[in-house]
Short mmCIF file of C-alpha atoms and ligand atoms in Angstrom, two decimals:
data_model
loop_
_atom_site.label_atom_id
_atom_site.label_comp_id
_atom_site.label_asym_id
_atom_site.label_seq_id
_atom_site.Cartn_x
_atom_site.Cartn_y
_atom_site.Cartn_z
CA MET A 1 0.00 0.00 0.00
CA ASP A 2 1.26 3.46 -0.93
CA SER A 3 1.71 6.01 1.79
CA VAL A 4 -1.09 8.56 2.08
CA PHE A 5 1.73 11.07 1.71
CA ALA A 6 3.12 9.50 -1.47
CA ASN A 7 2.34 12.66 -3.40
CA VAL A 8 4.22 14.99 -1.10
CA VAL A 9 6.97 16.61 -3.12
CA GLN A 10 10.48 17.22 -1.85
CA ALA A 11 10.78 20.81 -0.58
CA PRO A 12 13.87 22.89 -1.33
CA GLU A 13 16.24 23.72 1.54
CA ASP A 14 15.87 27.16 3.13
CA PRO A 15 17.99 29.73 1.23
CA ILE A 16 19.87 30.71 4.41
CA LEU A 17 19.71 27.75 6.82
CA GLY A 18 20.19 25.36 3.87
CA VAL A 19 23.68 26.82 3.39
CA THR A 20 24.63 25.31 6.76
CA VAL A 21 23.15 21.95 5.71
CA ALA A 22 25.40 21.94 2.62
CA TYR A 23 28.40 23.14 4.63
CA ASN A 24 27.99 20.34 7.17
CA LYS A 25 28.15 17.75 4.38
CA ASP A 26 31.43 19.11 2.99
CA PRO A 27 34.41 17.02 4.23
CA SER A 28 37.04 19.64 3.25
CA PRO A 29 39.13 20.94 6.19
CA ALA A 30 39.34 24.33 4.43
CA LYS A 31 35.57 24.85 4.46
CA LEU A 32 34.17 28.12 5.74
CA ASN A 33 30.54 28.93 6.55
CA LEU A 34 29.70 32.56 5.87
CA GLY A 35 26.01 31.85 5.30
CA VAL A 36 23.91 32.20 8.43
CA GLY A 37 24.55 35.26 10.60
CA ALA A 38 26.04 33.62 13.65
CA TYR A 39 28.95 35.14 15.57
CA ARG A 40 32.26 33.31 15.65
CA THR A 41 35.41 34.17 17.61
CA GLU A 42 38.83 34.86 16.10
CA GLU A 43 39.33 31.10 16.47
CA GLY A 44 36.26 30.50 14.34
CA LYS A 45 34.29 29.08 17.29
CA PRO A 46 30.78 29.88 18.50
CA ILE A 47 30.73 31.50 21.95
CA VAL A 48 28.50 31.81 24.96
CA LEU A 49 29.00 35.27 26.51
CA ASN A 50 30.61 35.29 29.98
CA VAL A 51 27.72 37.35 31.24
CA VAL A 52 25.28 34.70 30.04
CA ARG A 53 27.25 31.95 31.82
CA LYS A 54 27.16 34.05 35.01
CA ALA A 55 23.43 34.69 34.77
CA GLU A 56 22.80 30.99 34.15
CA GLN A 57 24.89 30.10 37.20
CA LEU A 58 22.84 32.50 39.32
CA LEU A 59 19.64 30.88 38.06
CA VAL A 60 20.90 27.37 38.76
CA ASN A 61 21.88 28.35 42.31
CA ASP A 62 18.58 30.09 43.03
CA PRO A 63 16.10 27.63 44.61
CA SER A 64 13.25 30.04 43.89
CA HIS A 65 13.91 29.76 40.16
CA LEU A 66 11.41 27.16 38.97
CA LYS A 67 10.28 25.61 35.72
CA GLU A 68 6.63 26.59 36.01
CA TYR A 69 4.67 27.82 33.01
CA LEU A 70 5.16 31.50 32.29
CA PRO A 71 2.07 33.65 31.73
CA ILE A 72 0.83 33.68 28.11
CA LEU A 73 2.75 36.86 27.32
CA GLY A 74 5.90 35.74 29.12
CA LEU A 75 8.05 37.03 31.95
CA ALA A 76 6.78 40.44 33.09
CA ASP A 77 10.21 41.82 34.12
CA PHE A 78 11.70 40.70 30.85
CA ASN A 79 8.97 42.45 28.88
CA LYS A 80 9.34 45.76 30.72
CA LEU A 81 13.13 45.76 30.46
CA THR A 82 13.08 44.73 26.82
CA ALA A 83 10.78 47.61 25.86
CA LYS A 84 13.06 49.97 27.81
CA LEU A 85 16.11 48.63 26.04
CA ILE A 86 14.84 49.61 22.62
CA LEU A 87 12.94 52.79 23.57
CA GLY A 88 15.11 54.17 26.37
CA ALA A 89 14.18 54.22 30.06
CA ASP A 90 12.96 57.82 29.79
CA SER A 91 10.70 57.19 26.81
CA PRO A 92 7.24 58.75 27.35
CA ALA A 93 5.68 55.58 25.91
CA VAL A 94 7.38 53.56 28.69
CA LEU A 95 6.57 56.06 31.44
CA GLU A 96 2.94 56.34 30.36
CA ASN A 97 2.42 52.55 30.08
CA ARG A 98 1.43 52.82 26.43
CA ILE A 99 3.19 49.64 25.35
CA ALA A 100 1.82 46.11 25.05
CA THR A 101 4.70 43.62 25.08
CA ALA A 102 4.70 39.89 24.48
CA GLN A 103 7.76 37.72 25.04
CA CYS A 104 7.95 35.67 21.84
CA LEU A 105 10.08 33.04 20.16
CA SER A 106 12.98 35.28 19.20
CA GLY A 107 12.73 37.81 16.38
CA THR A 108 10.92 35.49 13.98
CA GLY A 109 8.22 34.58 16.47
CA SER A 110 7.75 38.25 17.36
CA LEU A 111 7.25 39.17 13.71
CA ARG A 112 4.79 36.32 13.32
CA VAL A 113 2.73 37.20 16.39
CA GLY A 114 2.67 40.83 15.26
CA SER A 115 1.49 39.74 11.85
CA GLU A 116 -1.30 37.55 13.27
CA PHE A 117 -2.43 40.42 15.50
CA LEU A 118 -2.54 42.83 12.55
CA ALA A 119 -4.48 40.34 10.43
CA ARG A 120 -7.12 40.12 13.19
CA HIS A 121 -7.33 43.70 14.40
CA TYR A 122 -6.04 46.10 11.78
CA HIS A 123 -8.13 47.34 8.87
CA GLN A 124 -5.30 47.25 6.34
CA HIS A 125 -3.73 43.87 5.54
CA THR A 126 -0.98 45.04 3.22
CA ILE A 127 2.59 45.16 4.50
CA TYR A 128 5.39 46.75 2.48
CA ILE A 129 8.83 45.21 2.92
CA PRO A 130 12.12 46.55 1.54
CA GLN A 131 13.56 45.19 -1.69
CA PRO A 132 15.73 43.23 -0.90
CA THR A 133 15.13 42.07 2.66
CA TRP A 134 15.73 39.09 4.96
CA GLY A 135 14.46 36.11 2.95
CA ASN A 136 12.10 34.93 5.66
CA HIS A 137 10.13 38.21 5.89
CA PRO A 138 7.70 37.55 3.01
CA LYS A 139 7.06 34.01 4.28
CA VAL A 140 6.44 35.10 7.88
CA PHE A 141 4.01 37.83 6.89
CA THR A 142 2.18 35.75 4.30
CA SER A 143 1.81 32.90 6.77
CA GLY A 144 0.69 35.47 9.34
CA GLY A 145 -2.22 36.53 7.17
CA LEU A 146 -0.93 39.70 5.52
CA ASN A 147 -0.49 40.63 1.85
CA VAL A 148 3.12 41.41 1.08
CA LYS A 149 4.25 44.16 -1.28
CA SER A 150 7.70 45.67 -1.58
CA TYR A 151 9.21 49.13 -1.68
CA ARG A 152 12.46 50.13 -3.36
CA TYR A 153 15.33 50.27 -0.90
CA TYR A 154 18.71 49.43 -2.39
CA ASP A 155 20.32 50.79 -5.52
CA PRO A 156 22.85 48.26 -6.90
CA THR A 157 24.56 50.89 -9.07
CA THR A 158 25.47 53.12 -6.11
CA ARG A 159 25.45 50.25 -3.60
CA GLY A 160 23.55 52.69 -1.40
CA LEU A 161 20.03 53.61 -0.34
CA ASP A 162 17.50 54.36 -3.08
CA LEU A 163 15.89 57.10 -1.02
CA GLN A 164 14.00 58.57 -3.96
CA GLY A 165 12.51 55.16 -4.86
CA LEU A 166 11.69 54.42 -1.24
CA LEU A 167 9.84 57.70 -0.77
CA GLU A 168 7.98 57.32 -4.07
CA ASP A 169 6.84 53.80 -3.25
CA LEU A 170 5.71 54.63 0.27
CA ASN A 171 3.98 57.74 -1.01
CA ALA A 172 2.03 55.55 -3.43
CA ALA A 173 1.19 52.90 -0.80
CA ASP A 174 -2.45 52.25 0.09
CA ALA A 175 -3.62 54.33 3.04
CA GLY A 176 -2.81 52.76 6.39
CA SER A 177 -0.45 50.12 4.99
CA VAL A 178 2.01 48.55 7.38
CA VAL A 179 5.66 49.24 6.50
CA LEU A 180 8.49 47.03 7.66
CA PHE A 181 11.79 48.71 8.52
CA HIS A 182 15.04 47.17 9.71
CA ALA A 183 15.85 49.18 12.86
CA CYS A 184 19.56 49.02 12.03
CA ALA A 185 22.08 46.88 10.13
CA HIS A 186 19.76 46.16 7.20
CA ASN A 187 19.94 42.50 6.18
CA PRO A 188 21.25 41.69 3.56
CA THR A 189 22.51 45.04 2.22
CA GLY A 190 24.25 46.57 5.26
CA VAL A 191 22.82 49.91 4.10
CA ASP A 192 20.93 52.03 6.66
CA PRO A 193 19.33 55.44 6.19
CA THR A 194 21.19 58.34 7.84
CA PRO A 195 19.38 60.13 10.71
CA GLU A 196 18.35 62.87 8.24
CA GLN A 197 16.96 60.27 5.83
CA TRP A 198 15.11 58.52 8.67
CA GLU A 199 13.53 61.86 9.52
CA GLN A 200 12.31 62.26 5.93
CA ILE A 201 10.94 58.73 6.01
CA ARG A 202 9.26 59.34 9.34
CA GLN A 203 7.51 62.47 8.10
CA LEU A 204 6.18 60.64 5.05
CA VAL A 205 5.04 57.62 7.10
CA ARG A 206 3.17 59.84 9.56
CA SER A 207 1.67 62.17 6.96
CA LYS A 208 0.36 59.18 4.97
CA GLY A 209 -0.93 57.40 8.07
CA LEU A 210 1.24 54.31 7.43
CA LEU A 211 1.96 51.97 10.34
CA PRO A 212 5.67 51.33 10.97
CA PHE A 213 6.81 47.83 12.01
CA PHE A 214 10.44 47.72 13.11
CA ASP A 215 12.45 44.54 12.98
CA SER A 216 15.27 44.97 15.49
CA ALA A 217 17.43 41.87 15.20
CA TYR A 218 20.82 43.57 15.60
CA GLN A 219 20.58 46.21 18.34
CA GLY A 220 24.15 46.88 19.52
CA PHE A 221 25.66 44.74 16.80
CA ALA A 222 25.86 47.52 14.21
CA SER A 223 27.67 50.32 16.01
CA GLY A 224 28.56 48.56 19.25
CA SER A 225 26.15 50.89 21.10
CA LEU A 226 22.67 49.75 22.11
CA ASP A 227 21.40 53.34 22.22
CA GLU A 228 22.82 54.39 18.90
CA ASP A 229 21.36 51.35 17.14
CA ALA A 230 17.91 52.20 18.56
CA GLN A 231 17.81 55.75 17.21
CA SER A 232 15.54 55.02 14.25
CA VAL A 233 12.89 53.41 16.44
CA ARG A 234 13.14 56.13 19.08
CA MET A 235 12.65 58.81 16.44
CA PHE A 236 9.32 57.25 15.45
CA VAL A 237 8.18 56.73 19.03
CA ALA A 238 9.13 60.30 20.00
CA ASP A 239 6.43 61.73 17.74
CA GLY A 240 3.75 60.05 19.84
CA GLY A 241 2.57 57.84 16.97
CA GLU A 242 1.99 54.12 17.02
CA CYS A 243 4.38 51.40 15.92
CA PHE A 244 5.26 47.72 16.19
CA ILE A 245 8.69 46.48 17.26
CA ALA A 246 10.06 42.94 17.02
CA GLN A 247 13.22 42.41 19.08
CA SER A 248 15.65 39.51 19.17
CA TYR A 249 18.38 38.59 21.67
CA ALA A 250 19.81 35.98 19.30
CA LYS A 251 22.70 38.09 18.09
CA ASN A 252 23.29 40.76 20.72
CA MET A 253 23.26 38.33 23.66
CA GLY A 254 24.29 35.29 21.63
CA LEU A 255 21.10 33.47 22.66
CA TYR A 256 20.36 32.07 19.18
CA GLY A 257 19.02 28.68 20.19
CA GLU A 258 17.22 29.90 23.30
CA ARG A 259 14.71 31.70 21.06
CA VAL A 260 14.25 34.82 23.13
CA GLY A 261 12.72 38.04 21.86
CA ALA A 262 9.67 40.23 22.14
CA LEU A 263 6.93 42.00 20.25
CA SER A 264 6.04 45.47 21.50
CA ILE A 265 3.07 47.43 20.25
CA VAL A 266 3.41 51.10 21.10
CA CYS A 267 -0.04 52.68 21.40
CA LYS A 268 -1.27 56.23 21.82
CA ALA A 269 -2.94 55.62 25.18
CA ALA A 270 -2.54 53.24 28.14
CA ASP A 271 -6.12 51.93 27.96
CA VAL A 272 -5.65 51.00 24.29
CA ALA A 273 -2.37 49.23 25.13
CA SER A 274 -4.09 47.23 27.83
CA ARG A 275 -6.84 46.05 25.45
CA VAL A 276 -4.24 45.28 22.78
CA GLU A 277 -2.37 43.23 25.36
CA SER A 278 -5.50 41.25 26.19
CA GLN A 279 -5.91 40.40 22.50
CA LEU A 280 -2.26 39.40 22.13
CA LYS A 281 -2.99 36.64 24.63
CA LEU A 282 -5.70 35.31 22.35
CA VAL A 283 -3.21 35.19 19.48
CA VAL A 284 -0.54 33.38 21.48
CA ARG A 285 -2.57 30.87 23.50
CA PRO A 286 -3.66 28.65 20.57
CA MET A 287 -0.26 29.00 18.85
CA TYR A 288 2.22 27.88 21.53
CA SER A 289 0.38 28.66 24.77
CA ASN A 290 3.23 30.51 26.49
CA PRO A 291 6.92 31.14 25.80
CA PRO A 292 9.98 29.32 27.22
CA ILE A 293 11.34 30.46 30.57
CA HIS A 294 15.09 29.90 30.43
CA GLY A 295 16.31 32.48 27.91
CA ALA A 296 14.04 35.23 29.17
CA SER A 297 15.24 34.62 32.73
CA ILE A 298 18.84 35.04 31.60
CA VAL A 299 18.04 38.30 29.82
CA ALA A 300 16.05 39.66 32.77
CA LYS A 301 18.96 38.91 35.14
CA VAL A 302 21.43 40.70 32.89
CA LEU A 303 19.22 43.74 32.31
CA LYS A 304 18.32 44.12 35.99
CA ASP A 305 21.81 44.02 37.46
CA LYS A 306 24.08 47.02 36.81
CA ASP A 307 27.31 44.99 36.87
CA LEU A 308 25.99 42.28 34.58
CA TYR A 309 24.54 44.90 32.25
CA ASP A 310 27.89 46.70 32.01
CA GLU A 311 29.67 43.44 31.37
CA TRP A 312 27.18 42.62 28.62
CA THR A 313 27.61 45.94 26.83
CA ALA A 314 31.40 45.50 26.94
CA GLU A 315 31.17 42.00 25.45
CA LEU A 316 28.70 43.22 22.86
CA LYS A 317 31.01 46.04 21.84
CA GLY A 318 33.82 43.50 21.54
CA MET A 319 31.77 41.47 19.04
CA ALA A 320 30.75 44.56 17.03
CA ASP A 321 34.34 45.79 16.93
CA ARG A 322 35.64 42.43 15.75
CA ILE A 323 33.15 42.46 12.88
CA ILE A 324 34.18 45.99 11.93
CA SER A 325 37.85 44.97 11.96
CA MET A 326 37.02 42.02 9.65
CA ARG A 327 35.62 44.53 7.15
CA GLN A 328 38.88 46.44 7.13
CA GLN A 329 40.97 43.27 6.86
CA LEU A 330 38.95 41.91 3.94
CA PHE A 331 39.05 45.26 2.18
CA ASP A 332 42.83 45.48 2.67
CA ALA A 333 43.33 41.92 1.44
CA LEU A 334 41.41 42.59 -1.79
CA THR A 335 43.26 45.86 -2.31
CA ALA A 336 46.58 44.04 -1.82
CA ARG A 337 45.57 41.49 -4.46
CA GLY A 338 44.51 44.20 -6.89
CA THR A 339 41.12 42.53 -7.24
CA PRO A 340 39.24 44.37 -10.02
CA GLY A 341 36.35 46.57 -8.89
CA ASP A 342 35.54 49.02 -6.12
CA TRP A 343 35.36 47.20 -2.78
CA SER A 344 34.86 50.23 -0.54
CA HIS A 345 31.30 49.07 0.24
CA ILE A 346 32.86 46.37 2.42
CA ILE A 347 33.97 49.02 4.90
CA LYS A 348 30.96 51.30 4.40
CA GLN A 349 28.25 48.73 5.05
CA ILE A 350 26.86 48.31 8.56
CA GLY A 351 26.23 45.26 10.70
CA MET A 352 26.76 41.56 10.40
CA PHE A 353 26.77 41.18 6.62
CA THR A 354 28.58 42.40 3.55
CA PHE A 355 26.47 42.46 0.41
CA THR A 356 29.39 41.75 -1.88
CA GLY A 357 27.83 42.18 -5.31
CA LEU A 358 29.09 38.70 -6.29
CA ASN A 359 26.58 36.94 -8.55
CA ALA A 360 25.11 33.45 -8.13
CA GLU A 361 27.67 31.86 -10.51
CA GLN A 362 30.56 33.42 -8.61
CA VAL A 363 29.03 32.25 -5.32
CA SER A 364 28.76 28.69 -6.57
CA PHE A 365 32.30 28.84 -8.00
CA MET A 366 33.59 29.84 -4.56
CA ARG A 367 31.68 26.98 -2.97
CA ASN A 368 32.93 24.39 -5.46
CA GLU A 369 36.54 25.55 -5.72
CA TYR A 370 37.22 27.08 -2.31
CA HIS A 371 34.64 25.43 -0.01
CA ILE A 372 33.37 28.87 1.03
CA TYR A 373 29.65 28.91 1.75
CA MET A 374 27.40 31.97 1.50
CA THR A 375 23.88 32.77 0.36
CA SER A 376 23.36 32.89 -3.41
CA ASP A 377 22.67 36.65 -3.35
CA GLY A 378 26.37 37.20 -2.52
CA ARG A 379 25.80 38.04 1.14
CA ILE A 380 28.62 37.06 3.49
CA SER A 381 28.46 36.96 7.25
CA MET A 382 31.43 39.02 8.43
CA ALA A 383 30.90 37.54 11.90
CA GLY A 384 31.92 34.13 10.55
CA LEU A 385 35.28 35.43 9.36
CA SER A 386 38.57 35.66 11.27
CA SER A 387 42.07 37.01 10.60
CA ARG A 388 43.11 33.45 9.77
CA THR A 389 40.42 32.95 7.11
CA VAL A 390 40.47 36.40 5.47
CA PRO A 391 43.29 35.45 3.01
CA HIS A 392 41.38 32.34 1.88
CA LEU A 393 38.23 34.39 1.28
CA ALA A 394 40.15 37.15 -0.50
CA ASP A 395 41.82 34.56 -2.78
CA ALA A 396 38.42 33.08 -3.55
CA ILE A 397 36.79 36.43 -4.32
CA HIS A 398 39.76 37.41 -6.47
CA ALA A 399 39.52 34.18 -8.45
CA ALA A 400 35.73 34.45 -8.79
CA VAL A 401 35.88 38.04 -10.04
CA THR A 402 38.70 37.40 -12.49
CA ARG A 403 37.58 33.99 -13.76
CA VAL A 404 33.77 33.92 -13.60
CA ALA A 405 31.72 36.51 -15.48
N1 PLA B 1 15.05 39.63 11.34
C1 PLA B 1 16.17 39.75 10.63
C2 PLA B 1 16.38 40.97 9.82
C3 PLA B 1 17.13 38.73 10.67
O1 PLA B 1 18.23 38.87 9.96
C4 PLA B 1 16.90 37.59 11.45
C5 PLA B 1 17.89 36.46 11.50
C6 PLA B 1 15.71 37.52 12.18
C7 PLA B 1 14.80 38.56 12.11
C8 PLA B 1 15.32 36.37 13.05
O2 PLA B 1 16.17 36.05 14.02
P1 PLA B 1 15.73 35.16 15.28
O3 PLA B 1 14.38 34.61 15.01
O4 PLA B 1 16.76 34.11 15.35
O5 PLA B 1 15.75 36.11 16.41
N2 PLA B 1 18.66 36.25 10.35
C9 PLA B 1 19.77 35.28 10.31
C10 PLA B 1 19.32 33.89 10.66
C11 PLA B 1 20.85 35.68 11.29
C12 PLA B 1 18.14 33.35 9.92
O6 PLA B 1 18.03 33.51 8.68
O7 PLA B 1 17.30 32.73 10.60
C13 PLA B 1 20.35 35.33 8.90
O8 PLA B 1 21.36 34.65 8.66
O9 PLA B 1 19.85 36.11 8.07
#
């Protein structure tokens, strides 16, 4: 008898996580995974931050720390502190209790819960996402019940922001549309608006009555400063208007597999926020009931304790600085090889990734000949690189550019 699933077709691997699957199968000792954005040390190893180890030790030693279910919207302390982290402790929205926050399954889960909430309670179901954007965005929002459209963002000829195109597209968007922004360190381009450009965008968004949805997956990872990387979001919240924010602790606290993040909905009034919060529970309860306790407890410990917090920001700055130094080293290595083309975007781009401009053929050449793995759009994770591996990557890029059209 045939299986009742005999007609199920083989699905393709995920464009980002599938790179790791291919990498794991490669027996070459020279292999290098620059696909997924996961931080590696100078030795090429994953790390658990010291501050996270300390917080975990405190939790283990605390007999009052249990494994009970959390409330539907998660750990209350965690939620408060997480909203403060992105908005600033002195934010009027925080002080006036105008924020509904749900602890969610990292950044992805926060985006998804936000999407489901919008599909149920917001009159406009269209969300505009930048072109290009993180590959999972369209899938999350479509699965979450929204219609996805895109706005121009990146200009390949200048390797910079297409501000004109962005403003035109948002100006032409249907009234009330949701607009997704990367709070900082745009993935995959590494191109962020300047503060002046953000201000222009903000004015347009508010005058058109669009609803901003910030994806903050890299706070602190771009500049090394948590406050600086939150400026875009704070600018929008300062005008008193509403917005959605999805936060992730995967990168900035290295809690990837703990799946810890939050969705915050900033409202105009406290009573609205409290009703919104009540409805968020109805979204979450049938989906996964309530979020996991471990990661959120670690984060709450770190954010609550001044010494741990200071230690965290120092470790975070160390990671951001190492990534920035990898940019310089790669740029210098290509310059030393006389690799054809202008590579200054490597040092200009912001955050975890360099959007190299390499095409899909060059990417597959580098995989086949040099065992270097990256996404087919030519994005490389600078956080996966180290001083030891820069020459290998530079050789590979040089060969790809000179030998593959
Ligand atoms: N938003 C953006 C812009 C991201 O780049 C990522 C992760 C997420 C949200 C979700 O992260 P989280 O759910 O783990 O908190 N992007 C990674 C990993 C780092 C991935 O694709 O899942 C990337 O390599 O692009």
